XYZ file of N, CA, C and O in Angstrom:
872
model
N 0.844 -1.194 0.000
C 0.000 0.000 0.000
C 0.879 1.244 0.000
O 1.833 1.353 0.777
N 0.590 2.184 -0.880
C 1.407 3.371 -1.004
C 1.185 4.365 0.121
O 0.223 4.254 0.892
N 2.081 5.327 0.212
C 1.979 6.348 1.247
C 0.850 7.321 0.907
O 0.609 7.625 -0.252
N 0.190 7.809 1.948
C -0.863 8.793 1.746
C -0.236 10.150 1.441
O 0.935 10.405 1.727
N -1.041 11.037 0.850
C -0.550 12.376 0.532
C -0.137 13.108 1.804
O 0.874 13.820 1.825
N -0.896 12.909 2.874
C -0.581 13.550 4.152
C 0.764 13.078 4.681
O 1.567 13.866 5.189
N 1.023 11.768 4.559
C 2.288 11.205 5.034
C 3.462 11.728 4.206
O 4.513 12.056 4.744
N 3.260 11.817 2.884
C 4.321 12.331 2.016
C 4.623 13.796 2.316
O 5.779 14.219 2.322
N 3.566 14.579 2.584
C 3.763 15.987 2.943
C 4.539 16.103 4.253
O 5.413 16.968 4.393
N 4.233 15.227 5.186
C 4.914 15.242 6.481
C 6.391 14.900 6.314
O 7.261 15.536 6.924
N 6.680 13.925 5.466
C 8.070 13.534 5.225
C 8.823 14.643 4.494
O 10.002 14.898 4.777
N 8.151 15.301 3.556
C 8.777 16.406 2.825
C 9.103 17.556 3.782
O 10.197 18.140 3.714
N 8.161 17.878 4.676
C 8.376 18.951 5.655
C 9.533 18.597 6.580
O 10.365 19.455 6.896
N 9.605 17.349 7.000
C 10.694 16.911 7.877
C 12.032 16.992 7.167
O 13.022 17.490 7.731
N 12.074 16.563 5.919
C 13.328 16.582 5.177
C 13.786 18.014 4.907
O 14.982 18.320 4.978
N 12.830 18.911 4.628
C 13.191 20.315 4.406
C 13.733 20.932 5.684
O 14.656 21.751 5.644
N 13.175 20.516 6.820
C 13.666 21.014 8.110
C 15.095 20.547 8.354
O 15.933 21.298 8.852
N 15.385 19.309 7.980
C 16.749 18.784 8.117
C 17.705 19.571 7.225
O 18.786 19.974 7.650
N 17.294 19.783 5.970
C 18.136 20.521 5.014
C 18.409 21.932 5.518
O 19.565 22.404 5.520
N 17.371 22.632 5.951
C 17.518 24.018 6.407
C 18.381 24.096 7.664
O 19.208 25.014 7.804
N 18.190 23.142 8.570
C 18.980 23.130 9.803
C 20.441 22.844 9.505
O 21.340 23.519 10.024
N 20.687 21.848 8.667
C 22.063 21.501 8.315
C 22.738 22.670 7.611
O 23.901 22.991 7.898
N 22.017 23.325 6.717
C 22.578 24.472 6.001
C 22.997 25.569 6.979
O 24.108 26.106 6.886
N 22.128 25.898 7.903
C 22.430 26.948 8.886
C 23.661 26.586 9.717
O 24.572 27.410 9.892
N 23.711 25.362 10.196
C 24.844 24.945 11.025
C 26.130 24.859 10.214
O 27.204 25.239 10.700
N 26.031 24.365 8.986
C 27.221 24.253 8.130
C 27.805 25.636 7.808
O 29.015 25.801 7.722
N 26.917 26.620 7.609
C 27.396 27.973 7.321
C 28.014 28.589 8.573
O 29.083 29.205 8.524
N 27.354 28.406 9.723
C 27.830 29.009 10.973
C 29.138 28.403 11.462
O 30.030 29.118 11.924
N 29.257 27.074 11.353
C 30.385 26.380 11.985
C 31.318 25.660 11.012
O 32.339 25.136 11.438
N 30.961 25.611 9.738
C 31.649 24.840 8.707
C 31.240 23.365 8.804
O 30.972 22.838 9.882
N 31.216 22.706 7.662
C 30.747 21.325 7.585
C 31.559 20.413 8.494
O 31.016 19.563 9.215
N 32.881 20.606 8.475
C 33.765 19.718 9.218
C 33.466 19.705 10.712
O 33.670 18.676 11.378
N 33.000 20.817 11.260
C 32.837 20.937 12.713
C 31.467 20.496 13.221
O 31.248 20.426 14.430
N 30.546 20.199 12.305
C 29.181 19.867 12.717
C 28.972 18.353 12.692
O 29.342 17.695 11.718
N 28.374 17.821 13.741
C 28.105 16.386 13.808
C 26.668 16.104 13.395
O 25.794 16.976 13.467
N 26.423 14.881 12.976
C 25.073 14.473 12.621
C 24.168 14.510 13.851
O 22.978 14.820 13.754
N 24.710 14.211 15.034
C 23.922 14.274 16.266
C 23.421 15.698 16.509
O 22.271 15.904 16.913
N 24.279 16.678 16.266
C 23.894 18.075 16.465
C 22.794 18.462 15.493
O 21.840 19.162 15.862
N 22.908 18.014 14.246
C 21.885 18.317 13.248
C 20.549 17.708 13.637
O 19.507 18.363 13.565
N 20.582 16.447 14.066
C 19.350 15.761 14.467
C 18.671 16.488 15.622
O 17.451 16.715 15.607
N 19.460 16.905 16.599
C 18.910 17.601 17.768
C 18.310 18.936 17.362
O 17.193 19.279 17.773
N 19.035 19.718 16.570
C 18.566 21.043 16.154
C 17.333 20.951 15.257
O 16.465 21.826 15.288
N 17.279 19.903 14.435
C 16.150 19.740 13.510
C 14.943 19.106 14.183
O 13.857 19.050 13.590
N 15.127 18.605 15.406
C 14.016 17.995 16.122
C 13.615 16.640 15.586
O 12.440 16.267 15.599
N 14.603 15.885 15.110
C 14.335 14.518 14.633
C 15.261 13.554 15.367
O 16.310 13.958 15.884
N 14.882 12.312 15.407
C 15.714 11.315 16.057
C 16.954 11.007 15.232
O 16.957 11.170 14.008
N 18.004 10.593 15.904
C 19.244 10.254 15.211
C 19.014 9.155 14.178
O 19.530 9.215 13.061
N 18.219 8.153 14.566
C 17.929 7.045 13.648
C 17.175 7.543 12.420
O 17.423 7.091 11.295
N 16.259 8.492 12.621
C 15.496 9.055 11.506
C 16.419 9.788 10.544
O 16.308 9.654 9.323
N 17.351 10.571 11.101
C 18.281 11.304 10.262
C 19.105 10.358 9.402
O 19.292 10.591 8.195
N 19.578 9.272 10.004
C 20.415 8.337 9.255
C 19.600 7.480 8.285
O 20.161 6.896 7.361
N 18.286 7.400 8.478
C 17.444 6.743 7.470
C 17.347 7.620 6.232
O 17.251 7.119 5.111
N 17.368 8.934 6.447
C 17.277 9.866 5.331
C 18.620 10.062 4.634
O 18.681 10.170 3.404
N 19.700 10.092 5.428
C 21.049 10.339 4.892
C 22.031 9.392 5.574
O 22.142 9.390 6.797
N 22.736 8.621 4.789
C 23.637 7.614 5.340
C 24.796 8.206 6.125
O 25.305 7.590 7.062
N 25.231 9.406 5.724
C 26.377 10.034 6.373
C 26.358 11.538 6.127
O 25.519 12.042 5.372
N 27.283 12.241 6.754
C 27.298 13.706 6.647
C 27.632 14.169 5.233
O 27.098 15.191 4.774
N 28.483 13.436 4.537
C 28.828 13.831 3.169
C 27.602 13.801 2.273
O 27.380 14.727 1.480
N 26.794 12.757 2.391
C 25.567 12.671 1.596
C 24.638 13.828 1.917
O 24.032 14.422 1.013
N 24.536 14.183 3.194
C 23.686 15.300 3.595
C 24.248 16.619 3.062
O 23.500 17.465 2.555
N 25.557 16.798 3.143
C 26.182 18.032 2.660
C 25.928 18.230 1.167
O 25.674 19.351 0.703
N 25.985 17.145 0.405
C 25.720 17.211 -1.038
C 24.259 17.579 -1.292
O 23.948 18.417 -2.141
N 23.349 16.975 -0.525
C 21.922 17.259 -0.684
C 21.602 18.701 -0.332
O 20.787 19.346 -0.994
N 22.248 19.217 0.713
C 22.051 20.613 1.108
C 22.492 21.543 -0.024
O 21.785 22.483 -0.395
N 23.662 21.274 -0.583
C 24.188 22.120 -1.658
C 23.259 22.094 -2.873
O 22.934 23.144 -3.434
N 22.827 20.916 -3.263
C 21.933 20.786 -4.419
C 20.614 21.494 -4.169
O 20.091 22.203 -5.043
N 20.054 21.336 -2.966
C 18.763 21.929 -2.633
C 18.819 23.449 -2.647
O 17.945 24.118 -3.215
N 19.855 24.025 -2.031
C 19.950 25.482 -1.937
C 20.246 26.114 -3.292
O 19.694 27.164 -3.628
N 21.110 25.490 -4.088
C 21.385 26.022 -5.417
C 20.154 25.917 -6.301
O 19.835 26.845 -7.049
N 19.440 24.792 -6.232
C 18.246 24.613 -7.069
C 17.193 25.659 -6.720
O 16.581 26.260 -7.615
N 16.975 25.908 -5.430
C 15.971 26.887 -5.018
C 16.332 28.278 -5.524
O 15.467 29.025 -6.022
N 17.624 28.634 -5.417
C 18.058 29.954 -5.873
C 17.941 30.074 -7.396
O 17.437 31.076 -7.920
N 18.398 29.047 -8.105
C 18.388 29.099 -9.565
C 16.974 29.039 -10.131
O 16.698 29.618 -11.180
N 16.077 28.333 -9.441
C 14.683 28.291 -9.889
C 14.075 29.693 -9.880
O 13.283 30.052 -10.764
N 14.443 30.507 -8.878
C 13.935 31.876 -8.819
C 14.494 32.708 -9.959
O 13.781 33.535 -10.546
N 15.776 32.486 -10.273
C 16.356 33.192 -11.416
C 15.670 32.783 -12.710
O 15.440 33.606 -13.594
N 15.347 31.497 -12.818
C 14.681 31.002 -14.021
C 13.304 31.636 -14.188
O 12.838 31.855 -15.309
N 12.641 31.912 -13.059
C 11.337 32.572 -13.129
C 11.487 34.007 -13.624
O 10.657 34.505 -14.398
N 12.555 34.662 -13.165
C 12.776 36.058 -13.561
C 13.216 36.170 -15.017
O 12.886 37.146 -15.698
N 13.977 35.200 -15.466
C 14.481 35.240 -16.847
C 14.436 33.811 -17.410
O 15.432 33.102 -17.371
N 13.251 33.377 -17.899
C 13.096 32.007 -18.390
C 14.122 31.652 -19.458
O 14.537 32.518 -20.243
N 14.519 30.397 -19.491
C 15.514 29.977 -20.462
C 15.002 30.160 -21.886
O 15.781 30.326 -22.823
N 13.689 30.156 -22.054
C 13.101 30.350 -23.382
C 13.343 31.759 -23.918
O 13.197 32.016 -25.111
N 13.738 32.689 -23.021
C 13.952 34.076 -23.445
C 15.370 34.314 -23.940
O 15.715 35.451 -24.273
N 16.177 33.265 -24.002
C 17.581 33.417 -24.377
C 17.734 34.072 -25.745
O 18.707 34.787 -26.009
N 16.765 33.842 -26.616
C 16.866 34.379 -27.973
C 16.222 35.762 -28.102
O 16.289 36.375 -29.171
N 15.622 36.251 -27.020
C 14.909 37.526 -27.092
C 15.798 38.737 -26.866
O 15.379 39.864 -27.157
N 16.986 38.524 -26.313
C 17.881 39.648 -26.024
C 19.271 39.330 -26.577
O 19.613 38.167 -26.792
N 20.091 40.348 -26.813
C 21.457 40.102 -27.285
C 22.246 39.284 -26.263
O 21.949 39.319 -25.063
N 23.252 38.589 -26.744
C 24.075 37.761 -25.851
C 24.713 38.598 -24.751
O 24.827 38.149 -23.603
N 25.102 39.828 -25.072
C 25.741 40.678 -24.068
C 24.757 41.016 -22.943
O 25.161 41.173 -21.786
N 23.473 41.120 -23.269
C 22.461 41.375 -22.247
C 22.375 40.216 -21.268
O 22.280 40.416 -20.054
N 22.409 39.003 -21.796
C 22.394 37.813 -20.942
C 23.672 37.732 -20.114
O 23.648 37.359 -18.944
N 24.782 38.119 -20.718
C 26.066 38.098 -20.023
C 26.057 39.064 -18.841
O 26.485 38.718 -17.729
N 25.549 40.267 -19.059
C 25.461 41.267 -17.988
C 24.534 40.779 -16.881
O 24.830 40.924 -15.682
N 23.408 40.173 -17.264
C 22.473 39.619 -16.280
C 23.171 38.566 -15.425
O 22.951 38.491 -14.208
N 24.022 37.754 -16.041
C 24.740 36.710 -15.304
C 25.704 37.303 -14.289
O 25.743 36.883 -13.126
N 26.477 38.309 -14.713
C 27.405 38.967 -13.792
C 26.644 39.631 -12.648
O 27.048 39.545 -11.483
N 25.533 40.289 -12.990
C 24.733 40.964 -11.960
C 24.127 39.971 -10.973
O 23.948 40.297 -9.790
N 23.805 38.764 -11.455
C 23.200 37.769 -10.560
C 24.180 37.350 -9.470
O 23.779 37.094 -8.321
N 25.469 37.294 -9.798
C 26.459 36.945 -8.778
C 26.646 38.083 -7.785
O 26.800 37.842 -6.581
N 26.623 39.315 -8.274
C 26.699 40.455 -7.358
C 25.463 40.459 -6.460
O 25.546 40.756 -5.262
N 24.321 40.107 -7.029
C 23.095 39.999 -6.244
C 23.211 38.932 -5.169
O 22.692 39.095 -4.049
N 23.893 37.855 -5.476
C 24.114 36.807 -4.466
C 24.961 37.355 -3.331
O 24.698 37.092 -2.152
N 25.998 38.107 -3.680
C 26.854 38.702 -2.648
C 26.028 39.612 -1.744
O 26.198 39.624 -0.519
N 25.121 40.364 -2.329
C 24.335 41.325 -1.557
C 23.244 40.656 -0.718
O 22.966 41.104 0.397
N 22.636 39.596 -1.253
C 21.439 39.034 -0.608
C 21.533 37.576 -0.187
O 20.667 37.105 0.572
N 22.534 36.857 -0.677
C 22.631 35.430 -0.366
C 24.077 35.033 -0.064
O 24.593 34.046 -0.610
N 24.723 35.792 0.800
C 26.109 35.475 1.157
C 26.236 34.060 1.700
O 27.256 33.402 1.503
N 25.186 33.603 2.394
C 25.265 32.283 3.016
C 25.457 31.172 1.979
O 26.198 30.209 2.224
N 24.828 31.299 0.803
C 24.994 30.272 -0.230
C 26.423 30.277 -0.754
O 27.035 29.223 -0.952
N 26.974 31.466 -0.979
C 28.356 31.567 -1.448
C 29.331 31.032 -0.404
O 30.286 30.326 -0.737
N 29.094 31.345 0.863
C 29.951 30.859 1.933
C 29.892 29.336 2.017
O 30.915 28.665 2.171
N 28.669 28.805 1.927
C 28.514 27.358 2.003
C 29.171 26.679 0.806
O 29.851 25.657 0.961
N 28.978 27.243 -0.372
C 29.513 26.625 -1.579
C 31.031 26.506 -1.517
O 31.603 25.488 -1.923
N 31.682 27.538 -0.992
C 33.138 27.514 -0.879
C 33.582 26.421 0.093
O 34.509 25.654 -0.191
N 32.921 26.342 1.237
C 33.235 25.303 2.222
C 32.936 23.909 1.668
O 33.716 22.966 1.860
N 31.833 23.805 0.950
C 31.434 22.523 0.370
C 32.476 22.014 -0.624
O 32.871 20.842 -0.589
N 32.930 22.897 -1.503
C 33.936 22.491 -2.488
C 35.212 22.010 -1.817
O 35.822 21.025 -2.243
N 35.608 22.693 -0.770
C 36.804 22.290 -0.035
C 36.572 20.971 0.692
O 37.455 20.096 0.723
N 35.386 20.808 1.255
C 35.057 19.599 2.029
C 35.065 18.344 1.154
O 35.677 17.338 1.517
N 34.395 18.413 -0.001
C 34.269 17.208 -0.825
C 35.602 16.791 -1.444
O 35.798 15.617 -1.758
N 36.527 17.747 -1.612
C 37.835 17.382 -2.166
C 38.647 16.552 -1.178
O 39.591 15.868 -1.581
N 38.267 16.586 0.092
C 38.984 15.823 1.112
C 38.203 14.579 1.550
O 38.582 13.912 2.507
N 37.110 14.289 0.847
C 36.311 13.106 1.136
C 36.405 12.139 -0.039
O 36.757 12.515 -1.156
N 36.080 10.893 0.231
C 36.016 9.897 -0.836
C 34.598 9.939 -1.407
O 33.678 9.304 -0.905
N 34.441 10.736 -2.437
C 33.120 10.942 -3.027
C 33.127 10.428 -4.466
O 33.954 10.842 -5.276
N 32.203 9.526 -4.766
C 32.076 9.000 -6.118
C 31.296 9.989 -6.982
O 30.429 10.726 -6.488
N 31.604 10.004 -8.267
C 30.960 10.943 -9.181
C 29.442 10.794 -9.164
O 28.718 11.796 -9.230
N 28.947 9.555 -9.050
C 27.500 9.352 -9.059
C 26.831 9.978 -7.829
O 25.645 10.326 -7.871
N 27.585 10.122 -6.745
C 27.030 10.740 -5.542
C 26.764 12.229 -5.755
O 25.960 12.832 -5.048
N 27.459 12.826 -6.713
C 27.302 14.253 -7.000
C 26.298 14.510 -8.122
O 26.119 15.642 -8.545
N 25.644 13.451 -8.590
C 24.739 13.573 -9.740
C 23.637 14.598 -9.504
O 23.350 15.433 -10.367
N 22.981 14.548 -8.331
C 21.896 15.485 -8.048
C 22.399 16.922 -7.963
O 21.717 17.855 -8.404
N 23.596 17.087 -7.413
C 24.175 18.427 -7.324
C 24.440 18.979 -8.723
O 24.086 20.110 -9.040
N 25.059 18.175 -9.569
C 25.341 18.617 -10.934
C 24.047 18.890 -11.702
O 23.977 19.834 -12.493
N 23.026 18.080 -11.432
C 21.737 18.275 -12.106
C 21.115 19.610 -11.703
O 20.465 20.269 -12.515
N 21.344 20.028 -10.450
C 20.780 21.297 -9.985
C 21.404 22.483 -10.706
O 20.820 23.562 -10.765
N 22.600 22.294 -11.267
C 23.291 23.365 -11.985
C 23.066 23.300 -13.493
O 23.629 24.110 -14.238
N 22.240 22.367 -13.923
C 22.061 22.146 -15.361
C 21.576 23.394 -16.084
O 22.058 23.728 -17.171
N 20.630 24.129 -15.469
C 20.083 25.303 -16.146
C 21.152 26.370 -16.342
O 21.150 27.087 -17.340
N 22.091 26.474 -15.376
C 23.174 27.453 -15.508
C 24.079 27.084 -16.670
O 24.386 27.908 -17.535
N 24.545 25.841 -16.689
C 25.440 25.407 -17.757
C 24.779 25.518 -19.130
O 25.423 25.905 -20.111
N 23.495 25.183 -19.193
C 22.753 25.283 -20.453
C 22.670 26.735 -20.916
O 22.899 27.050 -22.096
N 22.342 27.641 -19.994
C 22.224 29.054 -20.327
C 23.550 29.626 -20.820
O 23.599 30.377 -21.790
N 24.639 29.289 -20.118
C 25.946 29.825 -20.500
C 26.347 29.344 -21.890
O 26.894 30.113 -22.694
N 26.072 28.066 -22.171
C 26.394 27.527 -23.496
C 25.561 28.221 -24.578
O 26.090 28.611 -25.628
N 24.270 28.397 -24.324
C 23.391 29.056 -25.305
C 23.782 30.523 -25.484
O 23.716 31.056 -26.600
N 24.199 31.165 -24.389
C 24.639 32.557 -24.455
C 25.868 32.693 -25.349
O 25.945 33.589 -26.199
N 26.824 31.799 -25.187
C 28.048 31.839 -25.989
C 27.731 31.560 -27.465
O 28.265 32.216 -28.368
N 26.833 30.590 -27.699
C 26.441 30.268 -29.078
C 25.754 31.459 -29.737
O 25.982 31.751 -30.917
N 24.912 32.181 -28.984
C 24.229 33.348 -29.540
C 25.237 34.458 -29.849
O 25.089 35.186 -30.850
N 26.263 34.586 -29.004
C 27.286 35.604 -29.245
C 28.029 35.346 -30.554
O 28.495 36.285 -31.210
N 28.135 34.089 -30.928
C 28.763 33.781 -32.217
C 27.933 34.330 -33.366
O 28.467 34.638 -34.433
N 26.614 34.459 -33.135
C 25.724 34.963 -34.172
C 25.638 36.489 -34.149
O 25.803 37.138 -35.193
N 25.391 37.061 -32.946
C 25.177 38.514 -32.909
C 26.456 39.308 -32.616
O 26.454 40.535 -32.723
N 27.526 38.583 -32.250
C 28.853 39.189 -32.060
C 28.848 40.368 -31.076
O 29.551 41.358 -31.251
N 28.027 40.235 -30.011
C 27.982 41.296 -29.004
C 29.030 41.100 -27.911
O 29.246 42.002 -27.098
N 29.637 39.923 -27.844
C 30.853 39.763 -27.060
C 31.756 38.762 -27.757
O 31.317 38.004 -28.625
N 33.005 38.766 -27.412
C 34.017 38.013 -28.151
C 33.842 36.500 -28.025
O 33.486 35.975 -26.971
N 34.084 35.815 -29.119
C 34.072 34.354 -29.130
C 35.326 33.836 -29.846
O 35.323 32.740 -30.391
N 36.382 34.659 -29.811
C 37.625 34.266 -30.472
C 38.488 33.364 -29.602
O 39.559 32.927 -30.023
N 38.042 33.101 -28.380
C 38.725 32.147 -27.514
C 37.741 31.036 -27.180
O 36.523 31.240 -27.237
N 38.232 29.848 -26.834
C 37.334 28.724 -26.552
C 36.324 29.043 -25.455
O 36.607 29.823 -24.536
N 35.148 28.438 -25.558
C 34.062 28.700 -24.620
C 34.486 28.469 -23.170
O 34.215 29.311 -22.293
N 35.140 27.348 -22.904
C 35.529 27.025 -21.533
C 36.478 28.083 -20.966
O 36.347 28.501 -19.810
N 37.423 28.534 -21.774
C 38.367 29.552 -21.327
C 37.659 30.883 -21.084
O 37.930 31.575 -20.104
N 36.741 31.251 -21.988
C 36.001 32.494 -21.829
C 35.230 32.496 -20.514
O 35.255 33.487 -19.764
N 34.531 31.395 -20.220
C 33.740 31.319 -18.987
C 34.639 31.373 -17.755
O 34.304 31.989 -16.742
N 35.802 30.746 -17.858
C 36.714 30.697 -16.709
C 37.216 32.087 -16.331
O 37.291 32.431 -15.151
N 37.551 32.898 -17.337
C 38.146 34.208 -17.038
C 37.096 35.315 -16.883
O 37.455 36.443 -16.557
N 35.833 34.986 -17.095
C 34.790 36.005 -16.939
C 33.793 35.596 -15.852
O 33.870 36.074 -14.717
N 32.886 34.698 -16.171
C 31.828 34.295 -15.240
C 32.408 33.666 -13.976
O 32.015 34.018 -12.850
N 33.346 32.735 -14.135
C 33.907 32.061 -12.962
C 34.736 33.014 -12.110
O 34.775 32.886 -10.879
N 35.395 33.962 -12.757
C 36.150 34.968 -12.010
C 35.216 35.820 -11.159
O 35.507 36.109 -9.992
N 34.091 36.227 -11.716
C 33.126 37.030 -10.963
C 32.570 36.248 -9.779
O 32.465 36.770 -8.658
N 32.226 34.981 -10.000
C 31.692 34.179 -8.900
C 32.735 34.001 -7.802
O 32.422 34.085 -6.613
N 33.986 33.756 -8.199
C 35.049 33.575 -7.210
C 35.237 34.839 -6.379
O 35.396 34.774 -5.154
N 35.221 36.006 -7.031
C 35.389 37.265 -6.311
C 34.233 37.492 -5.339
O 34.446 37.883 -4.182
N 33.002 37.249 -5.789
C 31.843 37.405 -4.910
C 31.940 36.464 -3.716
O 31.598 36.828 -2.582
N 32.414 35.242 -3.965
C 32.568 34.261 -2.884
C 33.602 34.728 -1.872
O 33.396 34.649 -0.660
N 34.725 35.226 -2.347
C 35.783 35.679 -1.449
C 35.337 36.866 -0.601
O 35.616 36.933 0.594
N 34.630 37.797 -1.206
C 34.141 38.945 -0.437
C 33.062 38.507 0.553
O 33.003 39.011 1.678
N 32.207 37.584 0.144
C 31.150 37.104 1.043
C 31.741 36.387 2.247
O 31.210 36.459 3.361
N 32.868 35.698 2.041
C 33.486 34.954 3.133
C 34.533 35.730 3.898
O 35.119 35.229 4.859
N 34.769 36.999 3.500
C 35.764 37.807 4.181
C 37.186 37.349 3.936
O 38.056 37.508 4.787
N 37.442 36.761 2.738
C 38.752 36.190 2.446
C 39.707 37.188 1.782
O 40.838 36.856 1.493
N 39.215 38.409 1.516
C 40.049 39.387 0.837
C 40.998 40.041 1.831
O 40.608 40.443 2.923
N 42.261 40.153 1.458
C 43.253 40.769 2.342
C 42.827 42.185 2.677
O 42.472 42.982 1.816
N 42.845 42.509 3.961
C 42.484 43.852 4.388
C 40.992 44.095 4.466
O 40.561 45.225 4.702
N 40.177 43.056 4.282
C 38.728 43.226 4.320
C 38.279 43.664 5.715
O 38.848 43.250 6.720
N 37.265 44.500 5.754
C 36.709 44.985 7.010
C 35.370 44.313 7.261
O 34.544 44.213 6.353
N 35.158 43.846 8.477
C 33.906 43.177 8.818
C 32.711 44.074 8.530
O 32.715 45.267 8.839
N 31.693 43.476 7.918
C 30.416 44.143 7.650
C 30.509 45.291 6.640
O 29.545 46.030 6.455
N 31.648 45.473 6.011
C 31.740 46.503 4.979
C 31.102 45.994 3.695
O 31.212 44.809 3.361
N 30.425 46.867 2.989
C 29.791 46.508 1.719
C 30.806 46.709 0.589
O 31.223 47.831 0.314
N 31.185 45.613 -0.048
C 32.183 45.675 -1.118
C 31.549 45.629 -2.510
O 32.202 45.251 -3.477
N 30.277 46.026 -2.594
C 29.596 46.031 -3.891
C 30.347 46.887 -4.905
O 30.454 46.525 -6.081
N 30.877 48.021 -4.458
C 31.609 48.905 -5.369
C 32.785 48.211 -6.017
O 33.038 48.381 -7.222
N 33.525 47.417 -5.246
C 34.658 46.668 -5.791
C 34.183 45.673 -6.844
O 34.826 45.490 -7.888
N 33.057 45.029 -6.565
C 32.535 44.026 -7.496
C 31.999 44.677 -8.772
O 32.126 44.105 -9.861
N 31.423 45.850 -8.654
C 30.960 46.569 -9.850
C 32.145 46.998 -10.714
O 32.067 46.971 -11.948
N 33.245 47.361 -10.069
C 34.458 47.703 -10.818
C 34.987 46.480 -11.556
O 35.368 46.557 -12.738
N 34.987 45.334 -10.875
C 35.411 44.091 -11.519
C 34.491 43.750 -12.684
O 34.951 43.304 -13.746
N 33.198 43.975 -12.501
C 32.234 43.721 -13.576
C 32.594 44.531 -14.817
O 32.574 43.997 -15.941
N 32.928 45.809 -14.644
C 33.289 46.650 -15.782
C 34.564 46.152 -16.451
O 34.681 46.174 -17.683
N 35.524 45.686 -15.662
C 36.761 45.148 -16.223
C 36.469 43.889 -17.046
O 37.019 43.696 -18.136
N 35.591 43.038 -16.525
C 35.229 41.815 -17.232
C 34.485 42.148 -18.525
O 34.725 41.538 -19.576
N 33.588 43.137 -18.460
C 32.856 43.542 -19.660
C 33.802 44.093 -20.719
O 33.641 43.811 -21.917
N 34.778 44.871 -20.293
C 35.756 45.400 -21.241
C 36.509 44.270 -21.923
O 36.754 44.316 -23.147
N 36.866 43.267 -21.144
C 37.561 42.110 -21.702
C 36.649 41.349 -22.673
O 37.061 40.964 -23.775
N 35.393 41.137 -22.242
C 34.466 40.348 -23.052
C 34.131 41.029 -24.373
O 33.879 40.368 -25.382
N 34.124 42.366 -24.383
C 33.757 43.100 -25.584
C 34.967 43.548 -26.397
O 34.805 44.178 -27.438
N 36.148 43.209 -25.954
C 37.370 43.592 -26.658
C 37.391 42.975 -28.053
O 37.332 41.762 -28.216
N 37.450 43.831 -29.064
C 37.568 43.339 -30.441
C 36.259 42.976 -31.102
O 36.245 42.545 -32.253
N 35.113 43.172 -30.399
C 33.833 42.769 -31.001
C 33.453 43.647 -32.189
O 32.619 43.248 -33.016
N 34.017 44.828 -32.267
C 33.670 45.714 -33.379
C 34.696 45.681 -34.510
O 34.631 46.463 -35.450
N 35.691 44.813 -34.385
C 36.747 44.720 -35.407
C 36.268 43.913 -36.603
O 35.482 43.011 -36.460
C-alpha cells in the first residue's frame, strides 16, 4: 500500500527542516565541525530518523548544496526564463549573469559561503561521481544558459568568441563568482567586517565587460 498524501507531505516537511537546519549549522560552523547528532537535535528529529534519510554527513552536505542552489536558480529562471535566451542580445544575458552573482553577494552570502566550504570539504572526502549527480543536475540550467549565451554571441557578435568557450567562462563568469565568494566569506586581504564591497565588485564587472567586448567591433 502506497503512502498517503498527508504522510508524504509530512516527510517532505521533515526533510526540508533537516536541510535548512544543516545548512544553517554548516554555514555558521563549517561542515567539518558539525556532527550528525547536532543536526538531528537542532532539527528535532531522532538520530535514527536522520540516518534513514542520509547515510552520512557527506551525503547530507551534497543534498544541502543541491537543494539550496536549485531553489536559488529556480527563482532566477522565473525572472528570466531559459526560453527568453533568444529575445535579447548575448551581451544582455552576459550582464544579467554577472549581476546575478553580485546579487548573491548582496542578498545570499550564506549560499556563497557554504559553496566555498562545500567544495573544499568534498575534495577531502572519498566521493564518487555518481554521488554528486543530483548536485550537478541542480546546476544544469546554468550550464545550459551559459552555453546558449556563448552560441548566440557567435551569431550577434555582441561579445568576443575568439577564444574557446571554456576559457572564456573561466576568465569572466567564474572569475566574478570567485570574487563574490571571497568577499562574502571575508577572504580578501584587508577586508573589514560588515563593509559593503559592492563597489569593488561593480568595478570588476566593468573590467570583465571590457575584456568580453574587446575586439567585437573589429
